[in-house]
PDB file of C-alpha atoms in Angstrom:
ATOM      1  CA  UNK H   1      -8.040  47.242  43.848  1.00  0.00           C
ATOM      2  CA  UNK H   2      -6.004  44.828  45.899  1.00  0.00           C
ATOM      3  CA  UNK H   3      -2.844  43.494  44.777  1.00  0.00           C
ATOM      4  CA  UNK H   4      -4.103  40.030  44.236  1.00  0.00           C
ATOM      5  CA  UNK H   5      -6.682  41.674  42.000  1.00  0.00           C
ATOM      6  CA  UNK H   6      -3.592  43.331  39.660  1.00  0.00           C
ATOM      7  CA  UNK H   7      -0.944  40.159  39.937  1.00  0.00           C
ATOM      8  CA  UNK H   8      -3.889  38.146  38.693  1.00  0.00           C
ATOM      9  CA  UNK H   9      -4.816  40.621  35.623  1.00  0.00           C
ATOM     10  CA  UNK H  10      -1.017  40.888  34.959  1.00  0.00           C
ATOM     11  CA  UNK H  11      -1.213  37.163  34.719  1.00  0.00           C
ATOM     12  CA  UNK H  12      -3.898  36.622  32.607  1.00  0.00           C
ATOM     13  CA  UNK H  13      -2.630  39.622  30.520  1.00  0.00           C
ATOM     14  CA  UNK H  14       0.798  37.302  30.631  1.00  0.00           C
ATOM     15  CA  UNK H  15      -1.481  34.422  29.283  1.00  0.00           C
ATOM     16  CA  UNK H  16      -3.449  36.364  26.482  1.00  0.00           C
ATOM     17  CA  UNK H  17       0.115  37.884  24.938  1.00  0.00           C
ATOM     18  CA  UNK H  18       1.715  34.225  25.046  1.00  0.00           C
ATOM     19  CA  UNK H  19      -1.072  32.763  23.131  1.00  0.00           C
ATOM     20  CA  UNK H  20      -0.763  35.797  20.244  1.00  0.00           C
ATOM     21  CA  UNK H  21       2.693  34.720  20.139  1.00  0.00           C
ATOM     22  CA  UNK H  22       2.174  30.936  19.458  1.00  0.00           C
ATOM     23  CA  UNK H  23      -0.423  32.021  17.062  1.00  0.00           C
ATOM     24  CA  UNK H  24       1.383  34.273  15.223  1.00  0.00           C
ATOM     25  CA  UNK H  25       4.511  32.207  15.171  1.00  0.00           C
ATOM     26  CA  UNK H  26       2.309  29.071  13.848  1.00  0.00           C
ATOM     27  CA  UNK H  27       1.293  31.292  11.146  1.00  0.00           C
ATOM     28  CA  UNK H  28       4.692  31.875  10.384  1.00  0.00           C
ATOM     29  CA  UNK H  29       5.366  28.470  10.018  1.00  0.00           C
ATOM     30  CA  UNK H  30       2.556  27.761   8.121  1.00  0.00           C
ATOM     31  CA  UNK H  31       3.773  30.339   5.639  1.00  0.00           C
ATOM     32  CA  UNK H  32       7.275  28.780   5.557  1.00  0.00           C
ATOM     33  CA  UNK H  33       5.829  25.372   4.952  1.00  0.00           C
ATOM     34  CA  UNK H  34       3.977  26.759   1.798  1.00  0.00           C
ATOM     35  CA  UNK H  35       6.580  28.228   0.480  1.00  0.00           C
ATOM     36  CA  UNK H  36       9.237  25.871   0.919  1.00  0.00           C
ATOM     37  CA  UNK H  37       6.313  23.216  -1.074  1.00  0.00           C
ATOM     38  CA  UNK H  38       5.971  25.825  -3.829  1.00  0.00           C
ATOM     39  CA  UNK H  39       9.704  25.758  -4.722  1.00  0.00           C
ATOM     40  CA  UNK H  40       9.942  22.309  -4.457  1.00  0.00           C
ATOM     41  CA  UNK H  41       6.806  21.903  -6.801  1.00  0.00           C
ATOM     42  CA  UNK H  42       9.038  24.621  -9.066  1.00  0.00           C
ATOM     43  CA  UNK H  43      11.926  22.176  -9.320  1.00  0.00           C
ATOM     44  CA  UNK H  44       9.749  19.074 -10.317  1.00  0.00           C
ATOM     45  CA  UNK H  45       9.928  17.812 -13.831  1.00  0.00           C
ATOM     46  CA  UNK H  46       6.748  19.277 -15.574  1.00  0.00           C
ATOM     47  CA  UNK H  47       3.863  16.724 -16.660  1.00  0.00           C
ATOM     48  CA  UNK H  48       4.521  14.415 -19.900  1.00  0.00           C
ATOM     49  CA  UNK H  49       2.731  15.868 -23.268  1.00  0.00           C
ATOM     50  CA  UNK H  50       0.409  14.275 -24.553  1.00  0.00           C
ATOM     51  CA  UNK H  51       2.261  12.432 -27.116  1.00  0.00           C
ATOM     52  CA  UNK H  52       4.787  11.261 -24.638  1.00  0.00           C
ATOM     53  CA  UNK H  53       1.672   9.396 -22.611  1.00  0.00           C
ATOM     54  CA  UNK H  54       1.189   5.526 -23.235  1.00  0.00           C
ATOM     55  CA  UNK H  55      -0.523   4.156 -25.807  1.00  0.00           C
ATOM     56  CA  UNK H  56      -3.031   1.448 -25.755  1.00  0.00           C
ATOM     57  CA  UNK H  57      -1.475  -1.907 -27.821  1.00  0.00           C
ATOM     58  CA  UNK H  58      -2.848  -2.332 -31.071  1.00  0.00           C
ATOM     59  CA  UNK H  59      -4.338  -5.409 -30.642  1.00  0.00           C
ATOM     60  CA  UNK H  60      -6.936  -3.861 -27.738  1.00  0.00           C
ATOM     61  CA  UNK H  61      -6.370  -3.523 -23.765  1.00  0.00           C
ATOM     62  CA  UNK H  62      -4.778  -6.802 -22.191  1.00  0.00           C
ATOM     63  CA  UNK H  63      -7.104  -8.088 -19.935  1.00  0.00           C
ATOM     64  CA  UNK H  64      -6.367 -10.618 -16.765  1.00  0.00           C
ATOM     65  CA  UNK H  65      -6.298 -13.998 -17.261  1.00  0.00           C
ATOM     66  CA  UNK H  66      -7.824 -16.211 -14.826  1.00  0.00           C
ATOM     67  CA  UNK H  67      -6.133 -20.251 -14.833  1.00  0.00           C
ATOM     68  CA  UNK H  68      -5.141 -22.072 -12.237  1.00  0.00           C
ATOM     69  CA  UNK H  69      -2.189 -23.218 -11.587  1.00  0.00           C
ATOM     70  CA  UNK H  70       0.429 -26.062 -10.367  1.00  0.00           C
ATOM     71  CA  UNK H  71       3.658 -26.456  -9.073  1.00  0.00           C
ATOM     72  CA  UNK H  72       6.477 -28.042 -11.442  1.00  0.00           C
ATOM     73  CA  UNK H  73       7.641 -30.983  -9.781  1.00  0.00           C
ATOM     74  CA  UNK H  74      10.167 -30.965  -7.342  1.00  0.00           C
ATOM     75  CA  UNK H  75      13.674 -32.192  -8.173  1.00  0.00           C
ATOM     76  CA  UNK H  76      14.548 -35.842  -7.028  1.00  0.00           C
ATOM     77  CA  UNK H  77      17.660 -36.478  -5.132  1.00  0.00           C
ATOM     78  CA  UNK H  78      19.627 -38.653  -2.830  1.00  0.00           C
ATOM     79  CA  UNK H  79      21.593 -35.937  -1.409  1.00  0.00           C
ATOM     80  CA  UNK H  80      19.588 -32.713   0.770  1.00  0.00           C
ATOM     81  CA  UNK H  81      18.344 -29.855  -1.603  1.00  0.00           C
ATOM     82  CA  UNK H  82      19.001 -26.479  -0.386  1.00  0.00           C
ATOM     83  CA  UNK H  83      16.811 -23.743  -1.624  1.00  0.00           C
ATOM     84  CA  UNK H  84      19.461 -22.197  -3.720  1.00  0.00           C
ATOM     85  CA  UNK H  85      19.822 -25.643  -5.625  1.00  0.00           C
ATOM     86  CA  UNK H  86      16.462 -25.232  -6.873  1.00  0.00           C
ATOM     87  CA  UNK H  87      16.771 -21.814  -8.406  1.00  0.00           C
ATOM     88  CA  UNK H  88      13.561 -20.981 -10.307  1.00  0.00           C
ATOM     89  CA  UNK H  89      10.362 -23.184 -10.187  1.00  0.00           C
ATOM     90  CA  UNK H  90       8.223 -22.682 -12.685  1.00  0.00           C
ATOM     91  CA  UNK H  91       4.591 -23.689 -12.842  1.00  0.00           C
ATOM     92  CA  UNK H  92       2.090 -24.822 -15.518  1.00  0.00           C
ATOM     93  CA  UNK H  93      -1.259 -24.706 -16.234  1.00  0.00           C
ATOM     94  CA  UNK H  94      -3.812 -27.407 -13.983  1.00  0.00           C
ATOM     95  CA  UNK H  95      -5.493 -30.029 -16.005  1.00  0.00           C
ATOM     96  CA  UNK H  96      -8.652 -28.970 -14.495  1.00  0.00           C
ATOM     97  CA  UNK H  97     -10.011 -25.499 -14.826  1.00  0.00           C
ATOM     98  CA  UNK H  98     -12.773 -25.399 -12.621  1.00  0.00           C
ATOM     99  CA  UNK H  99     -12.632 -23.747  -9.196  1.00  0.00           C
ATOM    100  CA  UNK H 100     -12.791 -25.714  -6.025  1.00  0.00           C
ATOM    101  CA  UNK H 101     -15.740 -25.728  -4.577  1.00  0.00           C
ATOM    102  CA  UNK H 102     -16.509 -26.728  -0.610  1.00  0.00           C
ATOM    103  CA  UNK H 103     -18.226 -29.566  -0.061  1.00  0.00           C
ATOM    104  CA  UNK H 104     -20.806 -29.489   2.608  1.00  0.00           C
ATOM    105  CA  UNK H 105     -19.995 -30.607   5.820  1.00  0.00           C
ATOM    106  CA  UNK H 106     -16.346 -30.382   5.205  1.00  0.00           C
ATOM    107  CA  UNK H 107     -13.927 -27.808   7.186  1.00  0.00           C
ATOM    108  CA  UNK H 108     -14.265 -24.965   5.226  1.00  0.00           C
ATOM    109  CA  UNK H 109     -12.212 -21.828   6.790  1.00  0.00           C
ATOM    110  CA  UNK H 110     -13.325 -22.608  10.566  1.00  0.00           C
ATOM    111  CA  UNK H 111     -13.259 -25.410  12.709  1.00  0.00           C
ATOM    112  CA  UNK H 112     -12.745 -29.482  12.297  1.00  0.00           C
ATOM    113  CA  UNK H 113     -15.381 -29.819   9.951  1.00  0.00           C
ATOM    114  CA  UNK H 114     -17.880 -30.744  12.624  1.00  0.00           C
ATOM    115  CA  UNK H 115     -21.289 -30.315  12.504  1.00  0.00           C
ATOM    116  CA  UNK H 116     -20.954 -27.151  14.483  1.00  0.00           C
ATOM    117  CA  UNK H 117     -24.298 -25.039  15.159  1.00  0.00           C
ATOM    118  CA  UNK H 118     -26.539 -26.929  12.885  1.00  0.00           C
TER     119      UNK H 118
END
């Protein structure tokens, strides 16, 4: 064998030891991660029993209600109104219940309301 032939085994020899190393060292962090999550997991609170959970009103769930709803009026004023003059603004139910509904031909979410491609 030539030289070439034994600095490139030496090499690739170089190569295949560096890789065992990475490998073994991400092992070893692997390891450390686990065990650094298992001690934290250790010093957690444990779970709430069973009587401790929430309990469901006596009246039944509470379910969503759906109403629409208005703006109070804004406050009327000579002088400017700054938003911290307002302070909370309320809002009440609409008269009307019913949902909007698009009328045809009218804007919708796109466009001037044109007839478009129809």
């Amino acid at each position: 064998m030539t030289n070439a032939w034994m600095d490139l085994a030496v090499s690739s020899a170089g190569i295949g030891i560096g890789i065992g190393v990475a490998a073994v060292v991400v092992v070893g962090l692997l390891i450390g991660a686990f065990a650094f999550g298992s001690r934290q997991k250790r010093k957690e609170s444990p779970p709430p029993l069973p009587e401790e959970q929430p309990r469901m009103p006596a009246d039944g769930p509470v379910r969503e209600t759906r109403e629409r709803r208005e703006p109070d009026e804004m406050p009327q004023s000579d002088e400017r109104t700054l938003p911290h003059d307002l302070g909370h603004q309320g809002s009440r139910p609409s008269a009307g219940q019913e949902r909007p509904r698009w009328d045809e031909g009218s804007s919708g979410s796109f466009g001037s309301g044109g007839p478009g491609g129809r």
